[in-house]
Every structure is written in structure tokens, then in C-alpha cells.
XYZ file of C-alpha atoms in Angstrom:
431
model
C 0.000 0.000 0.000
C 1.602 3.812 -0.925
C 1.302 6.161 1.993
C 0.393 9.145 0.626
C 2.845 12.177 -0.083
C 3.504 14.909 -1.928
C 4.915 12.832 -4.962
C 1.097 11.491 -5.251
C -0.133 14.739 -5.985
C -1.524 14.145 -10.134
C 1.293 14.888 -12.622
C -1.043 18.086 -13.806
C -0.540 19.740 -10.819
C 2.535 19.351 -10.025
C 3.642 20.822 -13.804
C 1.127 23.355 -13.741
C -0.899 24.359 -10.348
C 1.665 23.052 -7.570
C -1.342 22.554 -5.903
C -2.367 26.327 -5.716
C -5.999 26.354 -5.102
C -8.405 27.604 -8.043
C -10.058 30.296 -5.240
C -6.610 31.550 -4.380
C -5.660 32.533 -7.732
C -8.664 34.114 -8.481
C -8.380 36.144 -5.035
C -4.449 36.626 -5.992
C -5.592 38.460 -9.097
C -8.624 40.323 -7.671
C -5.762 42.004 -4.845
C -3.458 42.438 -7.908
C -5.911 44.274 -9.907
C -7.250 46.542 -6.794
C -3.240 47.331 -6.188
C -2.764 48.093 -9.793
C -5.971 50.295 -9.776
C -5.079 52.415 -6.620
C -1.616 52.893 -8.045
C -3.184 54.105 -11.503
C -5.934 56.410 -9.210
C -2.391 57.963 -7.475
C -1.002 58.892 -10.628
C -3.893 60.460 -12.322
C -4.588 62.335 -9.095
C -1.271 63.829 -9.255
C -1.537 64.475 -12.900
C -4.676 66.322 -11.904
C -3.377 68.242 -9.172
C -0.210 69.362 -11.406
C -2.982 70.246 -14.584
C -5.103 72.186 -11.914
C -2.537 74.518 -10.609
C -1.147 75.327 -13.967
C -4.736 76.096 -14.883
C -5.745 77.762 -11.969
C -2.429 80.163 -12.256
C -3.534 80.858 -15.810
C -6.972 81.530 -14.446
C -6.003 83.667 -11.807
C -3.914 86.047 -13.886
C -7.020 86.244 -16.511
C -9.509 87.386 -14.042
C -7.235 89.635 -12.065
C -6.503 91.232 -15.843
C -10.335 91.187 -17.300
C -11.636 93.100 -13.948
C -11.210 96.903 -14.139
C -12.536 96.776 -10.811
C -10.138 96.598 -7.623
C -12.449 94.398 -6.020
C -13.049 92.280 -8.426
C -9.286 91.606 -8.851
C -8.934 90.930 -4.805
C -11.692 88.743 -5.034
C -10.604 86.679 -8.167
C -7.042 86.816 -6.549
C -8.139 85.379 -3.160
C -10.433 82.425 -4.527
C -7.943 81.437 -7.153
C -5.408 81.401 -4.575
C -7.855 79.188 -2.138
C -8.069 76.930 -4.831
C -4.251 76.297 -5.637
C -3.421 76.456 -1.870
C -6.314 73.079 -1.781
C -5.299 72.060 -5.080
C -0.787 71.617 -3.942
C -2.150 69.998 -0.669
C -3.790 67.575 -2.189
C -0.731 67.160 -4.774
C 1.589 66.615 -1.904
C -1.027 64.350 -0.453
C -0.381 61.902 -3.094
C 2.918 61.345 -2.279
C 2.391 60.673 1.135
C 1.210 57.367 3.501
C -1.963 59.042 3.566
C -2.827 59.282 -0.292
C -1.555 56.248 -0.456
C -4.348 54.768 1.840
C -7.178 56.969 1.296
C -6.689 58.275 -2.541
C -10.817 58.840 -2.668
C -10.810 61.435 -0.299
C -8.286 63.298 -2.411
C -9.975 62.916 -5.096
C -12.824 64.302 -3.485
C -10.923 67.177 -2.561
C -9.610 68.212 -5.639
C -13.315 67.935 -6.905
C -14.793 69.791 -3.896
C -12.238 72.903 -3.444
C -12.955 73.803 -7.260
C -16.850 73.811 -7.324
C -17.747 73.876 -3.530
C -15.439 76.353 -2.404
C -16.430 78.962 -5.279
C -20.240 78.433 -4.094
C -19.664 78.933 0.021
C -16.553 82.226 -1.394
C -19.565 83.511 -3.630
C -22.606 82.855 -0.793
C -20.597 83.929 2.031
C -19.502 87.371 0.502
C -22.106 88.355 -2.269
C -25.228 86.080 -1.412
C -25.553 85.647 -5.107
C -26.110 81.975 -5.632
C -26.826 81.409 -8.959
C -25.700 78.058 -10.112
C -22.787 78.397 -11.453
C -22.760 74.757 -13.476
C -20.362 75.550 -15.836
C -16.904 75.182 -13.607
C -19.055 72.236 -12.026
C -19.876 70.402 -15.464
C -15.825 71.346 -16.499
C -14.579 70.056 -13.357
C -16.635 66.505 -13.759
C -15.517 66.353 -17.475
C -11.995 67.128 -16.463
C -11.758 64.116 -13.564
C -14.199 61.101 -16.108
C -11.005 61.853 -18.456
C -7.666 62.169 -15.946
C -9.071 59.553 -13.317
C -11.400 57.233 -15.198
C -11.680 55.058 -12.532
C -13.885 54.537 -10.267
C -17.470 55.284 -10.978
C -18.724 55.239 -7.366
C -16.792 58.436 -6.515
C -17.362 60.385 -9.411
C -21.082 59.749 -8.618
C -20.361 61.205 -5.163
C -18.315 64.162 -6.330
C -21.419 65.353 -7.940
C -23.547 64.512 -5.120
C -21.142 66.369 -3.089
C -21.457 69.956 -5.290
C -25.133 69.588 -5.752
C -26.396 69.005 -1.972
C -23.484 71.835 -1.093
C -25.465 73.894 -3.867
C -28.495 73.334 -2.074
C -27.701 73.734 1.541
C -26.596 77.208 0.814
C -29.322 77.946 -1.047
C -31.956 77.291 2.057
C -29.599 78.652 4.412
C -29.528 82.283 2.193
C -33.047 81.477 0.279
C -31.591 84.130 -2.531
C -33.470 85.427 -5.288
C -33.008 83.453 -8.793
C -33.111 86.124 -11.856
C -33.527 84.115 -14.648
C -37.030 82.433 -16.299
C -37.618 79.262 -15.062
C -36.830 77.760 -18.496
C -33.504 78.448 -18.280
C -32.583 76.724 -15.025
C -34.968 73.737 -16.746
C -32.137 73.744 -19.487
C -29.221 74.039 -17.899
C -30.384 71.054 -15.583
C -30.912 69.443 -18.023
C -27.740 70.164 -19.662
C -26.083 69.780 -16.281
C -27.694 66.231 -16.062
C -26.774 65.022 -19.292
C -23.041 65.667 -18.073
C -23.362 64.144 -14.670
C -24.804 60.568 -16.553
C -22.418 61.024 -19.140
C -19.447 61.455 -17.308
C -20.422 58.337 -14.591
C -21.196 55.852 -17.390
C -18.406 56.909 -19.381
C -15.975 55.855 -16.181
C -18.124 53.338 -15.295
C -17.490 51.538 -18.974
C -13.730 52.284 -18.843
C -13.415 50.652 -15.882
C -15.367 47.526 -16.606
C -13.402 47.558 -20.114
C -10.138 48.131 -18.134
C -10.636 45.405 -15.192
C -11.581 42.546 -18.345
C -8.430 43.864 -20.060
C -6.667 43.083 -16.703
C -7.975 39.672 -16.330
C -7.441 38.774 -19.688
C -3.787 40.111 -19.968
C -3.494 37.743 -16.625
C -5.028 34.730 -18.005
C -1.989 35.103 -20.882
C 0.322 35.482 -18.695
C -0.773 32.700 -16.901
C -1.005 31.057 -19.652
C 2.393 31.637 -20.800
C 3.678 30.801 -16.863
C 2.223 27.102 -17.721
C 3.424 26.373 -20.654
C 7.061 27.525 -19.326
C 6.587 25.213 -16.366
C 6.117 22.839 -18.685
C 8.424 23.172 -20.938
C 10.885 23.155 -18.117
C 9.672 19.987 -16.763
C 11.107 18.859 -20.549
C 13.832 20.767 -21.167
C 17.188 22.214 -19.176
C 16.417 25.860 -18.454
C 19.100 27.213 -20.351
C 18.119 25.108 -23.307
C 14.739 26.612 -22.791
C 16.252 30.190 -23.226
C 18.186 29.082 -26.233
C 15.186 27.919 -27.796
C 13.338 31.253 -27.538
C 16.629 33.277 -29.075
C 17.476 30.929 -31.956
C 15.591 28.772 -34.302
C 18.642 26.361 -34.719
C 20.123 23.083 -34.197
C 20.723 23.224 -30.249
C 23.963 20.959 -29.749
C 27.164 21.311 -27.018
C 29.746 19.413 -26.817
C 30.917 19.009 -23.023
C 34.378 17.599 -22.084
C 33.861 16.230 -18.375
C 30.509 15.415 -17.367
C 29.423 12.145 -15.300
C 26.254 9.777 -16.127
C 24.018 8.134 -14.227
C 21.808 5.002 -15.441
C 19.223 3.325 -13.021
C 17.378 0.044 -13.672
C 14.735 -1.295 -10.770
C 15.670 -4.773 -10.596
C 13.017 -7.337 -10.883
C 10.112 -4.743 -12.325
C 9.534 -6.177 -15.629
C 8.442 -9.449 -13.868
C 6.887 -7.404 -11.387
C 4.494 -5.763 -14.412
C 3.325 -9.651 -16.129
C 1.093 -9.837 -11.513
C 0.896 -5.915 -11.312
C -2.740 -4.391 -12.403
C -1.324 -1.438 -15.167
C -2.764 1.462 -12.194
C -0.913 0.246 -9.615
C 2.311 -0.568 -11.444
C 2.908 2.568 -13.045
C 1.853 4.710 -9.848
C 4.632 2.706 -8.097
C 7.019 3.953 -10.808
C 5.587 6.960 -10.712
C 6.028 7.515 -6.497
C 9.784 5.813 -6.976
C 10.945 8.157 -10.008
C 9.025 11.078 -8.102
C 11.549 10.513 -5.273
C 14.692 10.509 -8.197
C 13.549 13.341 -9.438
C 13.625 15.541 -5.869
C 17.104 14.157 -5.529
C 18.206 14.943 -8.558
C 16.738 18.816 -8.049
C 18.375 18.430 -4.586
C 21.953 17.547 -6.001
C 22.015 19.949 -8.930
C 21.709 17.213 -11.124
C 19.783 17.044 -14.103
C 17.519 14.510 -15.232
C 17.925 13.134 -19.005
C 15.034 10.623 -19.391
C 13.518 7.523 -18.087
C 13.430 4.840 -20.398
C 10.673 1.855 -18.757
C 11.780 1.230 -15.406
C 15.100 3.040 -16.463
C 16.231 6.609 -15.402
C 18.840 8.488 -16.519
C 20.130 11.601 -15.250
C 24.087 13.791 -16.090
C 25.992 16.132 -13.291
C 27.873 18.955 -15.218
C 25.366 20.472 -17.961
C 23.924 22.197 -19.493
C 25.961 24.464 -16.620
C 29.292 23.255 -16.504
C 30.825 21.612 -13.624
C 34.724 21.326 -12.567
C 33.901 18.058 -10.835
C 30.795 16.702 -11.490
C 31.177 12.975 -10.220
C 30.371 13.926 -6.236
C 27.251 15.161 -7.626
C 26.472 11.676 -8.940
C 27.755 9.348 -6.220
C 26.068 11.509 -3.495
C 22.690 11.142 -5.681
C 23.589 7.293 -6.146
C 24.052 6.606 -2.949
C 20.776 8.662 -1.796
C 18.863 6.685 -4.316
C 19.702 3.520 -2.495
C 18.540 5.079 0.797
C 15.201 6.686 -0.731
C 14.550 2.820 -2.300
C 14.830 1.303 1.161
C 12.903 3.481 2.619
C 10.291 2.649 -0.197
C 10.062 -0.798 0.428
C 9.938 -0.472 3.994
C 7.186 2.169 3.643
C 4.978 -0.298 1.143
C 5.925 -3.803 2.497
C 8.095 -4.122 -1.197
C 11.716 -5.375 -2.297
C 12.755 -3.244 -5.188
C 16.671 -3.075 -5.411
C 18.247 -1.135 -8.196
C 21.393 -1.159 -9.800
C 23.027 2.145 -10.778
C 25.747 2.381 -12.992
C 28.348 5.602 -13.360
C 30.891 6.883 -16.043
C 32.809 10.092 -16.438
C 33.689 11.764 -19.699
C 32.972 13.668 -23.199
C 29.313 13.449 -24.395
C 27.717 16.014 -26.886
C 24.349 17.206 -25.576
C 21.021 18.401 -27.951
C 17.569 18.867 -28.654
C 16.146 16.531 -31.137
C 12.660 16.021 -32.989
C 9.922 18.411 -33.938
C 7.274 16.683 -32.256
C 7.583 15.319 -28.541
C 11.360 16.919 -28.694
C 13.859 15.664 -26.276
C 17.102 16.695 -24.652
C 19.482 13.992 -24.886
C 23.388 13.059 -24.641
C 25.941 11.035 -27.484
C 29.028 9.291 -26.617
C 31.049 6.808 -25.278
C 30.382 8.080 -21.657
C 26.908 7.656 -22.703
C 27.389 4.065 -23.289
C 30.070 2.927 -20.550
C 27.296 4.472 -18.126
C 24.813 2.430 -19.526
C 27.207 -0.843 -19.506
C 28.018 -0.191 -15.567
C 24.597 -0.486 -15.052
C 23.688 -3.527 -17.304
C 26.678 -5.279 -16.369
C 26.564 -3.967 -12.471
C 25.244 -5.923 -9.095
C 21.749 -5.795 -7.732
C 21.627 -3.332 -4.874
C 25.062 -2.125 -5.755
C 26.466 0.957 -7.968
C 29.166 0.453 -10.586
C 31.442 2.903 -11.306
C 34.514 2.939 -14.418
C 37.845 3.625 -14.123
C 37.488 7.512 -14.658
C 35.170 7.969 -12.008
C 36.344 6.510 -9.594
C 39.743 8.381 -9.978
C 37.624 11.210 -9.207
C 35.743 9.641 -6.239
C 38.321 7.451 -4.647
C 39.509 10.434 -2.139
C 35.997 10.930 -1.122
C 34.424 7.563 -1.443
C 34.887 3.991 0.028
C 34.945 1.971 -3.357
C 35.684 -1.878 -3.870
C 37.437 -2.799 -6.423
C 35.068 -5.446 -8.383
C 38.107 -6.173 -11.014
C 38.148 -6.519 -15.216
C 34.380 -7.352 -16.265
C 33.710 -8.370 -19.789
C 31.863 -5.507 -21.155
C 29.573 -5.373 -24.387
C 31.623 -3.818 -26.953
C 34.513 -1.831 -24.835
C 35.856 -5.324 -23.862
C 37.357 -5.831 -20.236
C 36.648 -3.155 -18.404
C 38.007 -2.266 -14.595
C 35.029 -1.719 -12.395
C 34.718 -0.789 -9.117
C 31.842 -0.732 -6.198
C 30.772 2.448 -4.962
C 30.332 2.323 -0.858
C 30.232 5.269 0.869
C 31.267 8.642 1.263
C 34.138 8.844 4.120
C 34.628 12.611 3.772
């Protein structure tokens, strides 16, 4: 029976998901687009607030140079200069812990000390409250195109000027000159602006937040199919394939090469059920695999109950044997543990040789990254001709190892094409 653990999570998740739950992802990207959305908000604000006090300057100077009257220049002097004084606080607002947390109520602000602060300036000193809807309908326009975002707010900057317009009006109860058409027009003109200018954010925003999502889902996308393809291919192979469109193929003067059989699994497969028999490959290699990631080794292929796996590339390696033997000998331990674990009696017999290969990517279809060369084929004799339970090593290996490693010498083997070979046992490490 296989205890569960984490290498019986389905092969789809752990390429794709790593078990990330669907509900997280989707809350991930809803806090990712409210960040991104505040951040925008800050930077229009300020964009705003920089607009406004050029404007208002410009303003200020007009008025003060279109009134022949002395008054008339204090006054538009003084409520210009209210304006711009509300207008830089709220600029340097922005750049602050506070308009960082609390952006709205800036943007409130900038709306309210334009068309509020004109209407209380005007009540409070002439009691002459027409509705002055013009700066009020310029001011909304203004905001729907430098902030188009949020809706809700733009809804209650209007809110905001209208009841203030109000209030004033039954606190001084002034007397409207104008025929009653005319305020019937320009509400209605004022309206029209107000609807306008919320539905116009209120689309950008909905357009803007399924842009979001769907630039996401890409990238997402894009994040699988690279987790993917790195599940296939080294990752600097992987970058070579996205710069160049040719043959991919290194040649590599010292590398060492693992081979793995399981002993005894092809006679294990004729009284296996196919489900069970391939999900106790699939636990074993699962545990190879986290090895070889542990080790900085990379895995080649698996070949039936084979695996194969090279120390020193696609990054090159000054002494890439340790790499191996440590691996090696951890496979043994991670196979005992195995069988103890599921009442079973694999043994596997690894076999280890150091050398030249030349390394590639092959195919169109189902493409593979794959090694050439004798080293390739001693590796594979060690473990053909090697001992049950035991790891073979060549004479080039161990002359790397043998300071390190407790190795018995096994002696000349007849080997399949290389003829006699000497071999030698892989123990231990003593160092």
C-alpha cells in the first residue's frame, strides 16, 4: 500500500498548479488588480493636481486682468489662490502614507475645493447663488477623463457639489433672476453631463478590469506552458530555444552519467494491475527526481523502469562525479525506505561513467534533450553489467571519487563492446 505524499499529488498539478488552489488565484488576481488600480488612481490624481494649478495660475492672472474693478481683482485673486493652496495639498497628499491609503478622499478634494469652495466664497460674501454649473460640469468632465476610474466616486463628487449647492441655497433662500426655463435647461444640460461622465468611467473601468484579467489569463497562460516546458527541457536550453531557431547541440568535455534500472520490475508488471504498477514507478521516479533537483543534477530521461540523469550540464561543472555518487548513494537510501514504507523489495542497480558526451535537442514533435558518446554508453554498460543493490562505477570515475568515497574494487568485467573493463563498487562517502 503507498502512503500518501507529496509525490502522489496528479502529474497536472505538479507541472502546472503546484497545488495552488483555483479560489486563491482568483483572489491573488482580484488584490493584484485593486493594487494596480489604486496605483493608476495615485497617478492620475497627481496628474490632476499638477494640470489644476497650472490652470488655476492661468486663471487667476485672466480674471485679475479682465476686472477693471479693484475688487473684483482681490476677489478673483483670493479664490484662485484658495483653490491652488487646496489644489498643492492635495498634490503633496499623493505622495504621502496618507494618499496612499485613502486616494478617494483626495480625489474628493480636488473635486470639492474647485466647485464647492467657489459656491460657500460667492454665498458667504455676495449672497448671489446662482448656479454656477459651468466650472461644475468642467470640473466633472476634467476628472471622467484624468481619473477614469472609479465610478462610485465620481457619482459622489457630484452629489457632493449639488447638496453643497443646495444647503446654501436654504440657508440664504436668494433670489433666482432668470425664467424658469432656463434653469430647466441648464439642468438638463447639467444632467446630461453628470450621466455622461459616470457611465463613461463606469465603462472604462469595466473595459479596463476585463483587459486586466485577460492580460493575466496570458500570462498565466504563458507561466504554464514555461513550467512545462521546463519539466522537458534544461532551463538554459529553454532560453536558447526562444533566441534561436537552430540546431541546439554542445559538446561538453567532463561530465558524469548516471543510469538506473529497478531490478526485478519487468516481472513485477506480467502480476501488477497497469494502475498500480505505473503509480509505483511513478512515487519511486518522483523521489529521483527531488534528488536529482536536490543535487544539482539534471535529469535526461527515463526509459521503462530506467532513469537516466548527467551532473555537469547544461551548466558546466569542474567536478561533477560527487554530484552523482552523493545522488547514487541517496537513491539507495530513498529505495529502502520505499520498500519499507509499502511492504516491497525493489533493489536497483546504478551504474556511473565520467567523460565527453555532446548534448542536444532533437525532434519536432515530442522533442527531447538527450546526450551522445562513449560516456553515454560505458554508463549504460556499468549499469547492465553492475550488481543488484550495488552501484558500478569505471575507471574515470572513480579516480575522481576514490579520495571521497569507500569503493571496492570489483576487477576486469567483460563488457559489451569496450571489452574488459576495470570496475569498481561504490560504498560510501568517508569525507
Amino acid at each position: 500500500m503507498i502512503h500518501p505524499n507529496n509525490s502522489d499529488k496528479t502529474q497536472l498539478d505538479a507541472l502546472i498548479s503546484h497545488g495552488i488552489p483555483h479560489r486563491q488565484i482568483n483572489n491573488n488576481l482580484a488584490e493584484s488588480y485593486k493594487e494596480q488600480r489604486q496605483s493608476f488612481l495615485l497617478k492620475r490624481l497627481q496628474l490632476q493636481a499638477q494640470i489644476m494649478l497650472v490652470a488655476g495660475l492661468t486663471l487667476i492672472a485672466f480674471f485679475i486682468w479682465q476686472n477693471s474693478q479693484l475688487e473684483g481683482k482681490i476677489y478673483a485673486f483670493k479664490i484662485g489662490l484658495v483653490v491652488e493652496l487646496f489644489t498643492l495639498i492635495c498634490w503633496r497628499l499623493c505622495k504621502t502614507y496618507i494618499g496612499r491609503r485613502y486616494p478617494h478622499l483626495i480625489f474628493l478634494s480636488l473635486c470639492w475645493s474647485v466647485t464647492c469652495a467657489v459656491q460657500i466664497d460667492v454665498a458667504l460674501l455676495f449672497n448671489n447663488l446662482e448656479p454656477r454649473i459651468n466650472i461644475w460640469t468642467l470640473m466633472f468632465l476634467t476628472q471622467a477623463t484624468i481619473v477614469p476610474v472609479e465610478w462610485g466616486i465620481h457619482l459622489i463628487a457630484q452629489v457632493g457639489t449639488i447638496g453643497c449647492y443646495l444647503i446654501l441655497y436654504l440657508l440664504y433662500n436668494p433670489q433666482l433672476t432668470n425664467p424658469p426655463a432656463f434653469y430647466v435647461e441648464q439642468g438638463l444640460y447639467f444632467s446630461w453631463t453628470c450621466i455622461i461622465c459616470v457611465f463613461s468611467v463606469y465603462l472604462y473601468e469595466r473595459l479596463r478590469k476585463q483587459e486586466f484579467y485577460a492580460r493575466k489569463a496570458m500570462e498565466l497562460a504563458q507561466q504554464k506552458s514555461e513550467m512545462l516546458l521546463l519539466n522537458i527541457l534544461p532551463e538554459m536550453i529553454v532560453e536558447q530555444l526562444k533566441q534561436q531557431h537552430t540546431t541546439i547541440a554542445d559538446s561538453f568535455l567532463e561530465v558524469t552519467v548516471l543510469f538506473a534500472d529497478i531490478v526485478g520490475f519487468t516481472e513485477l508488471s506480467t502480476r501488477t494491475p497497469p494502475t498500480e504498477l505505473v503509480e509505483l514507478l511513478n512515487t519511486i521516479f518522483c523521489l529521483f527526481d527531488q534528488l536529482a533537483e536536490r543535487h544539482g543534477v539534471e535529469k535526461i530521461k527515463t526509459i521503462g523502469d530506467a532513469y537516466m540523469a548527467v551532473a555537469g550540464l547544461p551548466k558546466k561543472s569542474d567536478n561533477p562525479a560527487p554530484a552523482i555518487a552523493n545522488m547514487a548513494l541517496d537513491m539507495q537510501n530513498a529505495v529502502a525506505t520505499f520498500n519499507e514504507e509499502n511492504n516491497q523489495s525493489f533493489r536497483i542497480r546504478i551504474g556511473i561513467s565520467t567523460g565527453p558526451v555532446v548534448a542536444g535537442v532533437i525532434g519536432l514533435k515530442k522533442f527531447a534533450y538527450d546526450l551522445w558518446g562513449d560516456t553515454v554508453n560505458i554508463a549504460s554498460r556499468m549499469e547492465s553489467h553492475g550488481i543488484a543493490g550495488s552501484i558500478q562505477v569505471c575507471e574515470v570515475s572513480y579516480q575522481l571519487l576514490k579520495d571521497k568515497y569507500l569503493l571496492e574494487k570489483r576487477g576486469l568485467i567483460q563488457v559489451k563492446g569496450k571489452g574488459e573493463m576495470m570496475t569498481y563498487i561504490l560504498k560510501e562517502i568517508i569525507i
